[in-house]
Tab-separated table of C-alpha atoms in Angstrom:
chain	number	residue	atom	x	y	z
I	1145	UNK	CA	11.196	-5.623	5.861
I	1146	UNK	CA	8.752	-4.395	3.843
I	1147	UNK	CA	5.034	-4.597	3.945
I	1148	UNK	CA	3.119	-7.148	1.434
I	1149	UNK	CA	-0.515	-6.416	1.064
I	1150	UNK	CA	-2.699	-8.863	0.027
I	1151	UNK	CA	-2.803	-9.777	-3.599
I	1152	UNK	CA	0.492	-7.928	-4.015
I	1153	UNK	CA	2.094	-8.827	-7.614
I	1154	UNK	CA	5.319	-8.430	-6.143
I	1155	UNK	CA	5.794	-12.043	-8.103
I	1156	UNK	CA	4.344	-10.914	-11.195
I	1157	UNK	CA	5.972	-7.542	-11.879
I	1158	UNK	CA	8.282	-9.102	-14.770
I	1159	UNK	CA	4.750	-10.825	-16.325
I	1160	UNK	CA	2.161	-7.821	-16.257
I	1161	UNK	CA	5.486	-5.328	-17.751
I	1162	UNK	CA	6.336	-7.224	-20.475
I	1163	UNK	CA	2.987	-7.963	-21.481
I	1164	UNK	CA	1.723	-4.199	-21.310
I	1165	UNK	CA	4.958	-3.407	-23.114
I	1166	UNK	CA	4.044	-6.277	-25.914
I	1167	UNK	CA	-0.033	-5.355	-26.316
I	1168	UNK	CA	0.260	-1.190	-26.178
I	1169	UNK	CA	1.848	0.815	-28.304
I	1170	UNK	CA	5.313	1.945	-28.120
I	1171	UNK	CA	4.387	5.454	-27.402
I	1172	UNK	CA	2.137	4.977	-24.573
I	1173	UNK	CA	3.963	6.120	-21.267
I	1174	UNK	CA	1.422	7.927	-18.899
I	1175	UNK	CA	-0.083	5.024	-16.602
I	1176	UNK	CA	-2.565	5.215	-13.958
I	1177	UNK	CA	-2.021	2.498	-11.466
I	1178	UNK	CA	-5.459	2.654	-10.044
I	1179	UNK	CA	-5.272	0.358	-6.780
I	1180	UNK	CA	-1.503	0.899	-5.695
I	1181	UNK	CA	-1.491	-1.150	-2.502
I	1182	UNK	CA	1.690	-1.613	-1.440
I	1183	UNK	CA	3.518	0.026	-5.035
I	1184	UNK	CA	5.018	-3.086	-6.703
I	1185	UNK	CA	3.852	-2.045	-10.160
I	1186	UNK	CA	4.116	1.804	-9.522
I	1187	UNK	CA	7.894	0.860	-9.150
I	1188	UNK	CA	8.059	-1.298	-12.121
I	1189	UNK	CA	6.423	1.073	-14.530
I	1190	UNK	CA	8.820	3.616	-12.691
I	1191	UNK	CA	11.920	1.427	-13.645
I	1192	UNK	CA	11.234	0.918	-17.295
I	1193	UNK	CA	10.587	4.286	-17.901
I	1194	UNK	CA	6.485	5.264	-17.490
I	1195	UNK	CA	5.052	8.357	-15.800
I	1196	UNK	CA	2.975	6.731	-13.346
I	1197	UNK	CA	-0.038	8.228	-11.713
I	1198	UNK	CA	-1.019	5.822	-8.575
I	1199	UNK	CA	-3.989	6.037	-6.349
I	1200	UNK	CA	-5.354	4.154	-3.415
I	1201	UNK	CA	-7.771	4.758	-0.954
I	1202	UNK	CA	-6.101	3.455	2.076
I	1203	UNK	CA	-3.838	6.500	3.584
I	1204	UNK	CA	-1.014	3.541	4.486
I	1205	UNK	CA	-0.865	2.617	0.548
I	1206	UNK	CA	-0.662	6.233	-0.806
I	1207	UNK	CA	2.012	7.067	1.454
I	1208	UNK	CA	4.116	3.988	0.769
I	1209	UNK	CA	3.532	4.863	-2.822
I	1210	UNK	CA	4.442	8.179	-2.947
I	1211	UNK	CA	8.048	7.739	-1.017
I	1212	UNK	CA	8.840	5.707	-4.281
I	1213	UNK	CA	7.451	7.895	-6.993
I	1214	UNK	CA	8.194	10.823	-5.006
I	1215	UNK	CA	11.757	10.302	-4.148
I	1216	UNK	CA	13.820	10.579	-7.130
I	1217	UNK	CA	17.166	10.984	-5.027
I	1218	UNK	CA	17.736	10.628	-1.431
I	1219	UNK	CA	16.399	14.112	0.258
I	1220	UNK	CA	17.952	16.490	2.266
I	1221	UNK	CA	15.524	17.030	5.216
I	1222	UNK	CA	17.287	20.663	5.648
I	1223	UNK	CA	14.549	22.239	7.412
I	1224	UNK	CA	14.614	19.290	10.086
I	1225	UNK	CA	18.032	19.197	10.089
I	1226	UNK	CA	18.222	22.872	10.710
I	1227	UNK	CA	15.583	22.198	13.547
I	1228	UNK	CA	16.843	19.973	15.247
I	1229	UNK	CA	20.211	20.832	15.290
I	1230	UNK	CA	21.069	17.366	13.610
I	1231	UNK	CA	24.539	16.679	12.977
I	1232	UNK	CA	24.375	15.276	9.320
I	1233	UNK	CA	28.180	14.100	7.848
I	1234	UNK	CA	27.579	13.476	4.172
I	1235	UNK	CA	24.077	11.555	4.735
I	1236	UNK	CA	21.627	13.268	6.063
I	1237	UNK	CA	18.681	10.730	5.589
I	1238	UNK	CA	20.292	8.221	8.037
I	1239	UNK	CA	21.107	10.721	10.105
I	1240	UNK	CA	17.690	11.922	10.573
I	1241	UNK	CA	16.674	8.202	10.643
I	1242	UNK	CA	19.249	7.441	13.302
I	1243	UNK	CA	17.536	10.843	15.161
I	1244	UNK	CA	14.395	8.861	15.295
I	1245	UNK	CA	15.591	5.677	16.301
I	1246	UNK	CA	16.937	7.031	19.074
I	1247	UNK	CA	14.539	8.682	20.632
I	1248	UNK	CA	12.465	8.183	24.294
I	1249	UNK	CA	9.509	5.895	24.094
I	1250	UNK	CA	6.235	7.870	24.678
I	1251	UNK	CA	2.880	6.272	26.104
I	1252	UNK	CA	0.408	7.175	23.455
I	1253	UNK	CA	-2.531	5.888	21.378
I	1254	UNK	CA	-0.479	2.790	19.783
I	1255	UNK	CA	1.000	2.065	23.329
I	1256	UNK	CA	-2.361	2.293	25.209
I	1257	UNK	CA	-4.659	0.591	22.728
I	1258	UNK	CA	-2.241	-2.479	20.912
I	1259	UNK	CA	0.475	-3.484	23.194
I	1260	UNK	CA	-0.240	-5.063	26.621
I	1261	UNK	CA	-0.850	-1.943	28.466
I	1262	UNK	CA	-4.737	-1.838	26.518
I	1263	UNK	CA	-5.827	-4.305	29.485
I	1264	UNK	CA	-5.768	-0.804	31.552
I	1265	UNK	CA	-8.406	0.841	29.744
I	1266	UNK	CA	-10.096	-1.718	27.979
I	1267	UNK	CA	-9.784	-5.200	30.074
I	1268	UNK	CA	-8.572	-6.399	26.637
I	1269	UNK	CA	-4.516	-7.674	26.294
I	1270	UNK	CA	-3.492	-6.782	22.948
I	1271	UNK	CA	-0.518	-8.113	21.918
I	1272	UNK	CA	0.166	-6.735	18.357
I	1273	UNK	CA	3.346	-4.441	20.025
I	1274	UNK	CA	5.554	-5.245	22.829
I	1275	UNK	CA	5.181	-2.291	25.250
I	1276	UNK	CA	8.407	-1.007	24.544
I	1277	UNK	CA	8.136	-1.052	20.539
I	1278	UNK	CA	4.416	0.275	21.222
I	1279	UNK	CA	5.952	3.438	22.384
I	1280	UNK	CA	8.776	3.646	20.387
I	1281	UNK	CA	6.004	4.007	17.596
I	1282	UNK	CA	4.265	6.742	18.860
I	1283	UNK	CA	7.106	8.300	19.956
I	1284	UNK	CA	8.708	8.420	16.372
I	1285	UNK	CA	4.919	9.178	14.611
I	1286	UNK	CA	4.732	12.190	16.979
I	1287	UNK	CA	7.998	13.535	15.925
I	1288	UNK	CA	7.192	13.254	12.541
I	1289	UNK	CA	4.292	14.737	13.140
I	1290	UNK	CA	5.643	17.569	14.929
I	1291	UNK	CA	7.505	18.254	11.902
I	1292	UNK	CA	5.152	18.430	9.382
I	1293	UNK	CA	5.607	22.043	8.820
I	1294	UNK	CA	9.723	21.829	8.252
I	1295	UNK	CA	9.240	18.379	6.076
I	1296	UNK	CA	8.243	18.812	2.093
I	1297	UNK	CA	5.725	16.033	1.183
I	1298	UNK	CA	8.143	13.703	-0.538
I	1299	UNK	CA	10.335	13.711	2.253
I	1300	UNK	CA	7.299	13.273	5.257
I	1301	UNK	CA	5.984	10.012	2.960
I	1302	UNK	CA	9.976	8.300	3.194
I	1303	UNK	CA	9.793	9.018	6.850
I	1304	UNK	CA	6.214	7.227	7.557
I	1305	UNK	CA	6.878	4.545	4.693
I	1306	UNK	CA	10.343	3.749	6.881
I	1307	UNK	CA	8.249	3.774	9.816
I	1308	UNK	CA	5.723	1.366	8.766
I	1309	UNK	CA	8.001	-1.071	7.009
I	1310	UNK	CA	9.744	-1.118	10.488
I	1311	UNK	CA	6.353	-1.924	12.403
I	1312	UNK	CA	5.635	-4.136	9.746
I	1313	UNK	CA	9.259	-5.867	11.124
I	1314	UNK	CA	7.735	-6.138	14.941
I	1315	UNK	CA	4.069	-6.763	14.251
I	1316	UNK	CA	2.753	-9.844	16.255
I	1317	UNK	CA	0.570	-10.939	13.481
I	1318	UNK	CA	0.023	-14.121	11.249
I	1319	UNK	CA	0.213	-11.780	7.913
I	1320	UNK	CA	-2.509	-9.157	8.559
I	1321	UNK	CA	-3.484	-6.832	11.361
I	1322	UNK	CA	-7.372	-8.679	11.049
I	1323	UNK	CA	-5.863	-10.586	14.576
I	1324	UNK	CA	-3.088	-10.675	16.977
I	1325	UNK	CA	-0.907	-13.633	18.185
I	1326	UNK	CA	-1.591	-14.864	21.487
I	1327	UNK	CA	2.267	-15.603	21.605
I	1328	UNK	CA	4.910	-13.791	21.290
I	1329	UNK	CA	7.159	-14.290	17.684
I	1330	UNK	CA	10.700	-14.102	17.794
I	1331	UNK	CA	10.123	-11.146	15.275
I	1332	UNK	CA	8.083	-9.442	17.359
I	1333	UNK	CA	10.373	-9.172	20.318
I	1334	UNK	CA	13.086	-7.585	18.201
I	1335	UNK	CA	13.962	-3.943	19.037
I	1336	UNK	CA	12.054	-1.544	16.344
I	1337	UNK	CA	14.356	0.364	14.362
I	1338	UNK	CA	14.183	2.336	11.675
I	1339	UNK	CA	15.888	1.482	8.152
I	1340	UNK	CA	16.514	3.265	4.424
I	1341	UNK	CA	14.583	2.530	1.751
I	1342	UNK	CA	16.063	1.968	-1.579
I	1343	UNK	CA	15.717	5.394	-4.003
I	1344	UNK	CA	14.571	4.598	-7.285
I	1345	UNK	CA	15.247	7.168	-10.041
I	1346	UNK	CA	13.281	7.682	-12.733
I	1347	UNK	CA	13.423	8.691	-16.219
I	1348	UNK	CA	14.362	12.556	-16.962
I	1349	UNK	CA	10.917	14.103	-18.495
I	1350	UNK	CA	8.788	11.825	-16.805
I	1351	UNK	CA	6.019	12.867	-14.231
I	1352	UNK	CA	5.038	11.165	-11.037
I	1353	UNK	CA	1.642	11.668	-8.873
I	1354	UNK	CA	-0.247	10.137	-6.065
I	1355	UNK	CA	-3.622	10.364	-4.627
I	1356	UNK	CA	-5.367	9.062	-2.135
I	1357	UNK	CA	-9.345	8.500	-3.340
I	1358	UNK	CA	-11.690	6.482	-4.295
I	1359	UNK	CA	-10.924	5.371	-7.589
I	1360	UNK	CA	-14.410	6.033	-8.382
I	1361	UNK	CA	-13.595	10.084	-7.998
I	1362	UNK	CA	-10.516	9.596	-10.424
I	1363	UNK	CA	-10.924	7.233	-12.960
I	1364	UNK	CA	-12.617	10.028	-14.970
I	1365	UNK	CA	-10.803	12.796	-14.195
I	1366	UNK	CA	-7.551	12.777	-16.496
I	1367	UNK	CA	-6.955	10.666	-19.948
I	1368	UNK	CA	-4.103	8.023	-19.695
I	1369	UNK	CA	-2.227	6.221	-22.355
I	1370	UNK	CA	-2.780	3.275	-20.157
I	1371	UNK	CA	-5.339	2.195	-16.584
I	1372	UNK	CA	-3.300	-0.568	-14.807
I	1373	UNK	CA	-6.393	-1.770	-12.398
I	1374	UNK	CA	-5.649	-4.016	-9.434
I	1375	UNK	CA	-8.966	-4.137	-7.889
I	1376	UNK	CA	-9.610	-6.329	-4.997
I	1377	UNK	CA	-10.536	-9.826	-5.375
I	1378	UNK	CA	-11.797	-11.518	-2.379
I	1379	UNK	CA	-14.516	-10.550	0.451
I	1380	UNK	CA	-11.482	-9.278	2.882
I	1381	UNK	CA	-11.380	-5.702	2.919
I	1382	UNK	CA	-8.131	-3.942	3.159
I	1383	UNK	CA	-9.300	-1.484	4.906
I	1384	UNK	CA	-9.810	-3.490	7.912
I	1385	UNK	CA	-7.489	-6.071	7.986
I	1386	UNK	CA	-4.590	-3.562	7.382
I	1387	UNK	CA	-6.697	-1.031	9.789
I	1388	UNK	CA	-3.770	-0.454	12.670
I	1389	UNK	CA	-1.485	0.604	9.498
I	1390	UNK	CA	-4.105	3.395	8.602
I	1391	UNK	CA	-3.816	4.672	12.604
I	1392	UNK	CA	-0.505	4.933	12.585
I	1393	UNK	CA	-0.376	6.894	9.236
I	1394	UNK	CA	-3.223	9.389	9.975
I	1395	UNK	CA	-3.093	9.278	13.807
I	1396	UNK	CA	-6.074	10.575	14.233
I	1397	UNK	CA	-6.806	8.507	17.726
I	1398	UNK	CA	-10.119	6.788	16.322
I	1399	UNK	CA	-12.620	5.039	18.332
I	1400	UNK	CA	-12.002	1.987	17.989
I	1401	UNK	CA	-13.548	-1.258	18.813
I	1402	UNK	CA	-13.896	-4.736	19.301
I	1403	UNK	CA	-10.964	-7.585	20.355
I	1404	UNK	CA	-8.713	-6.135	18.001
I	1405	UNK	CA	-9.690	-2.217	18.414
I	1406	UNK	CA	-10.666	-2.489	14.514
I	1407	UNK	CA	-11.209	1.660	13.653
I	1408	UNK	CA	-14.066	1.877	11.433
I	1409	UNK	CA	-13.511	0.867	8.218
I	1410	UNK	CA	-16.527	0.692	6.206
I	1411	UNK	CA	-16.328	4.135	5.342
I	1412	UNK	CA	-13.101	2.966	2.985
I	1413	UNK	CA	-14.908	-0.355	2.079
I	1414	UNK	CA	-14.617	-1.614	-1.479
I	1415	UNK	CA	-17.620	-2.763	-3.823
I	1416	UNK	CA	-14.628	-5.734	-5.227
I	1417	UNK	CA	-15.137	-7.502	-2.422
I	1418	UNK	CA	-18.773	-8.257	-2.694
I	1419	UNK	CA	-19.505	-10.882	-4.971
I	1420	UNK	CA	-22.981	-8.884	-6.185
I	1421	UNK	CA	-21.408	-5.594	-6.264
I	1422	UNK	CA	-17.756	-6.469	-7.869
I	1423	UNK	CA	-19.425	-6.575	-11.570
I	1424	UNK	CA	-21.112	-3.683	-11.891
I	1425	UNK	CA	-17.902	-1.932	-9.555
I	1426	UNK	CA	-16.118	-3.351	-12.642
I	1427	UNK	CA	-18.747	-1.542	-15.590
I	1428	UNK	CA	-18.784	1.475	-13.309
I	1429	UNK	CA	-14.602	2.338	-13.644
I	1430	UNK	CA	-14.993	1.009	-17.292
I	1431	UNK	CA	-17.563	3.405	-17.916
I	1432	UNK	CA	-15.184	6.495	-16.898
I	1433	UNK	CA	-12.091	5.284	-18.201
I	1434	UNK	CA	-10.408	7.816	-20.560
I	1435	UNK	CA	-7.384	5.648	-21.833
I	1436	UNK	CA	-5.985	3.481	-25.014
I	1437	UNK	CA	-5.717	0.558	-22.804
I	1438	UNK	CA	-7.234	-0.553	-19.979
I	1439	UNK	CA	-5.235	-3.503	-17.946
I	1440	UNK	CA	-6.362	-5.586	-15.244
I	1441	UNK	CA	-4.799	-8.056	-12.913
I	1442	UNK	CA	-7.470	-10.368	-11.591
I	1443	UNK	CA	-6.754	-14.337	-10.390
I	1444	UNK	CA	-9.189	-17.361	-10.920
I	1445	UNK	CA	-10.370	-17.299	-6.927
I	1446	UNK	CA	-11.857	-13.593	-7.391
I	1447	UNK	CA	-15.281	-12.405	-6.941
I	1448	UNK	CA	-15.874	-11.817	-10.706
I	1449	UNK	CA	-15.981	-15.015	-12.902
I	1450	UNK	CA	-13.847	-14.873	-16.040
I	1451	UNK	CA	-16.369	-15.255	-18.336
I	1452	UNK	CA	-18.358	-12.084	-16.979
I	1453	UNK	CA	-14.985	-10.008	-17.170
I	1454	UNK	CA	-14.744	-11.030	-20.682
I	1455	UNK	CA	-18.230	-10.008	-21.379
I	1456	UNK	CA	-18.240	-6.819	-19.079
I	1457	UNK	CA	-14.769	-5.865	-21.007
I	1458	UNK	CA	-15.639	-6.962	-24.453
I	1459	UNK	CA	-18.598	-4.193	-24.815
I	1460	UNK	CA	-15.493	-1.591	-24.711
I	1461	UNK	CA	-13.358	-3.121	-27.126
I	1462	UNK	CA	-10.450	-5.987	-28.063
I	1463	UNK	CA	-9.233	-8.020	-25.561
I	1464	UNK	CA	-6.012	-10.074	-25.121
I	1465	UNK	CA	-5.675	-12.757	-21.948
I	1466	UNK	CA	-2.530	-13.900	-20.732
I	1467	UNK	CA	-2.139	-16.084	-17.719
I	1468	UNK	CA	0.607	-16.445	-14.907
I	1469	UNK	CA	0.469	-19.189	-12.362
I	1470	UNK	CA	2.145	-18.145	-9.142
I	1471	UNK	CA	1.939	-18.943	-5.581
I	1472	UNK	CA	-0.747	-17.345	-3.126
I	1473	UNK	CA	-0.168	-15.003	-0.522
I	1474	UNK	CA	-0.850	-16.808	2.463
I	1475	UNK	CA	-1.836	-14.980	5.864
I	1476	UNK	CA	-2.000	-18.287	7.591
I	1477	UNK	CA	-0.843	-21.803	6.869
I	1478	UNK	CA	-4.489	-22.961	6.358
I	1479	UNK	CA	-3.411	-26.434	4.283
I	1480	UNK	CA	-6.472	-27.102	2.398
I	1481	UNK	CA	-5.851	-24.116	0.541
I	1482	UNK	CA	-4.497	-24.546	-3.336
I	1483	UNK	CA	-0.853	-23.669	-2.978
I	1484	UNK	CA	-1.093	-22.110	-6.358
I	1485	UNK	CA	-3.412	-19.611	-7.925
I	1486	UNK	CA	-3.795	-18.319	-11.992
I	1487	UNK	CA	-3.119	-14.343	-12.171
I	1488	UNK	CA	-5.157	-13.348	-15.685
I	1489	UNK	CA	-3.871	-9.973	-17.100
I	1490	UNK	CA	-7.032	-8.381	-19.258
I	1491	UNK	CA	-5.603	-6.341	-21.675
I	1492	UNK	CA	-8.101	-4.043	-23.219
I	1493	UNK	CA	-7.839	-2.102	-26.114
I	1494	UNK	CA	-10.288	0.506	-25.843
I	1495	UNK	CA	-12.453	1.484	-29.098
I	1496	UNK	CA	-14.947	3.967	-27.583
């Protein structure tokens, strides 16, 4: 199972690749997908052929990311293998996997803190882990941790992207980690294990990169034929509603707080989400772009009314609208919610 971040365009992959190949030039091939999330689009523009640059500021996102643009075949984990003393066959990725999978629970940070056990130290239950998939978790993110001098950086992404689409698999939650269940789901009780994730090649002579920043530290670093910007739209920041993803990536045992031992977040806050700060968040990145096209996927509930995105993006150049209606991404079954939303793609060509 993998993991869908909010707003992911999972459902709209086919729409915003076939209108950026229809409104840019034939010849434009280095992209910059500039929010990444959870790498939909970074794997499209992989597919048809585009040397993709992706950034994102949350750790969990960069590291999903870069196991797809990374990974151009399965690897060969040699060092770990040699390490370990790993008996391989002819695959050594499931082996290794299979290595994981089978190893001893430990009682650490995600067993203590977000399974049941947290009532010892904190007089709070929380139930986003059983016990026993709480320390299967830590056991597996030690591991991998205690490898991260005998794993190359392509290979140590595939192993935490495997191991977050499995907790994704066991998570107790409604859609996000912003809350727990106070029940157990029949999901949730299932064993964690970890799985392969599908290797997508890309095209000889094309170049792949990830970082993990604040796009306001990158979007004027490097020219691109083309910005593909998938800023964030409502006032729920990623950062702490996917906040138990980002522990388990860095593990970094942060103080954390609150009913939900929430890590602090604001530090990785986005100016999208605020309805006062989203516009000029918007001018800002347009101000630093260095591209022919600039191309944005925003819906009609954002923060950011249409017609100040047309004005904001008209002062740079020629713009072309085209309009998708899909169904939302719902977190909860909340039924006075619109069951379908309008996904704009802004497609900018830039004249300064």
């Amino acid at each position: 199972m993998g993991i869908e971040f909010l707003g992911n365009k999972r459902q709209l992959e086919d729409f915003i690749i076939s209108n950026i190949k229809n409104h840019t030039d034939s010849n434009c091939i280095n992209c910059l997908d500039a929010f990444s999330g959870s790498g939909s689009v970074s794997i499209a523009l992989k597919k048809n052929g585009y040397s993709v640059t992706a950034n994102d500021f949350l750790a969990s996102a960069s590291v999903i990311t870069s196991a797809v643009l990374l990974n151009q075949s399965e690897p060969r984990f040699e060092k770990v293998i040699t390490k370990e003393h790993i008996e391989t066959g002819s695959d050594p990725y499931n082996s290794v996997l299979n290595y994981l999978n089978a190893l001893e629970g430990k009682s650490g940070f995600v067993y203590r803190n977000y399974s049941p056990a947290s009532v010892n130290n904190s007089d709070i239950e929380r139930m986003y882990f059983t016990e026993e998939n709480a320390k299967k978790i830590d056991a597996i993110r030690m591991k991998i941790l205690e490898w991260k001098d005998y794993l190359e950086k392509n290979e140590e992404a595939l192993l935490l992207t495997d191991l977050i689409h499995a907790v994704s698999g066991v998570s107790n939650i409604a859609g996000t980690y912003g809350c727990y269940m106070k029940y157990w789901k029949k999901k949730a009780i299932a064993e964690i294990r970890l799985k392969k994730s599908e290797i997508i090649p890309g095209k000889l002579n094309r170049h792949y990169y990830v970082t993990n920043e604040n796009i306001d530290n990158v979007i004027g670093n490097e020219s691109y034929d083309i910005i593909y910007a998938d800023p964030p739209y409502t006032k729920r920041q990623y950062s702490a509603y996917y906040h138990l993803l980002e522990t388990i990536v860095l593990y970094d045992n942060p103080e954390i707080e609150g009913s939900t031992g929430l890590r602090n977040w604001k530090e990785k806050s986005s100016d999208f989400c605020y309805k006062r700060k989203a516009p000029r968040a918007l001018e800002r990145m347009l101000s630093k772009a260095k591209c022919k096209y600039f191309v944005m996927s925003y819906n009609d509930e954002g923060q950011i009314q249409h017609e100040k995105i047309l004005e904001i993006l008209g002062k740079y150049g020629e713009i072309t609208v085209k309009e998708a209606e899909y169904k939302r991404y719902k977190s909860n079954s909340a039924s006075n919610q619109r069951k379908d939303v309008i996904e704009r793609l802004y497609i900018l060509r830039m004249e300064k």
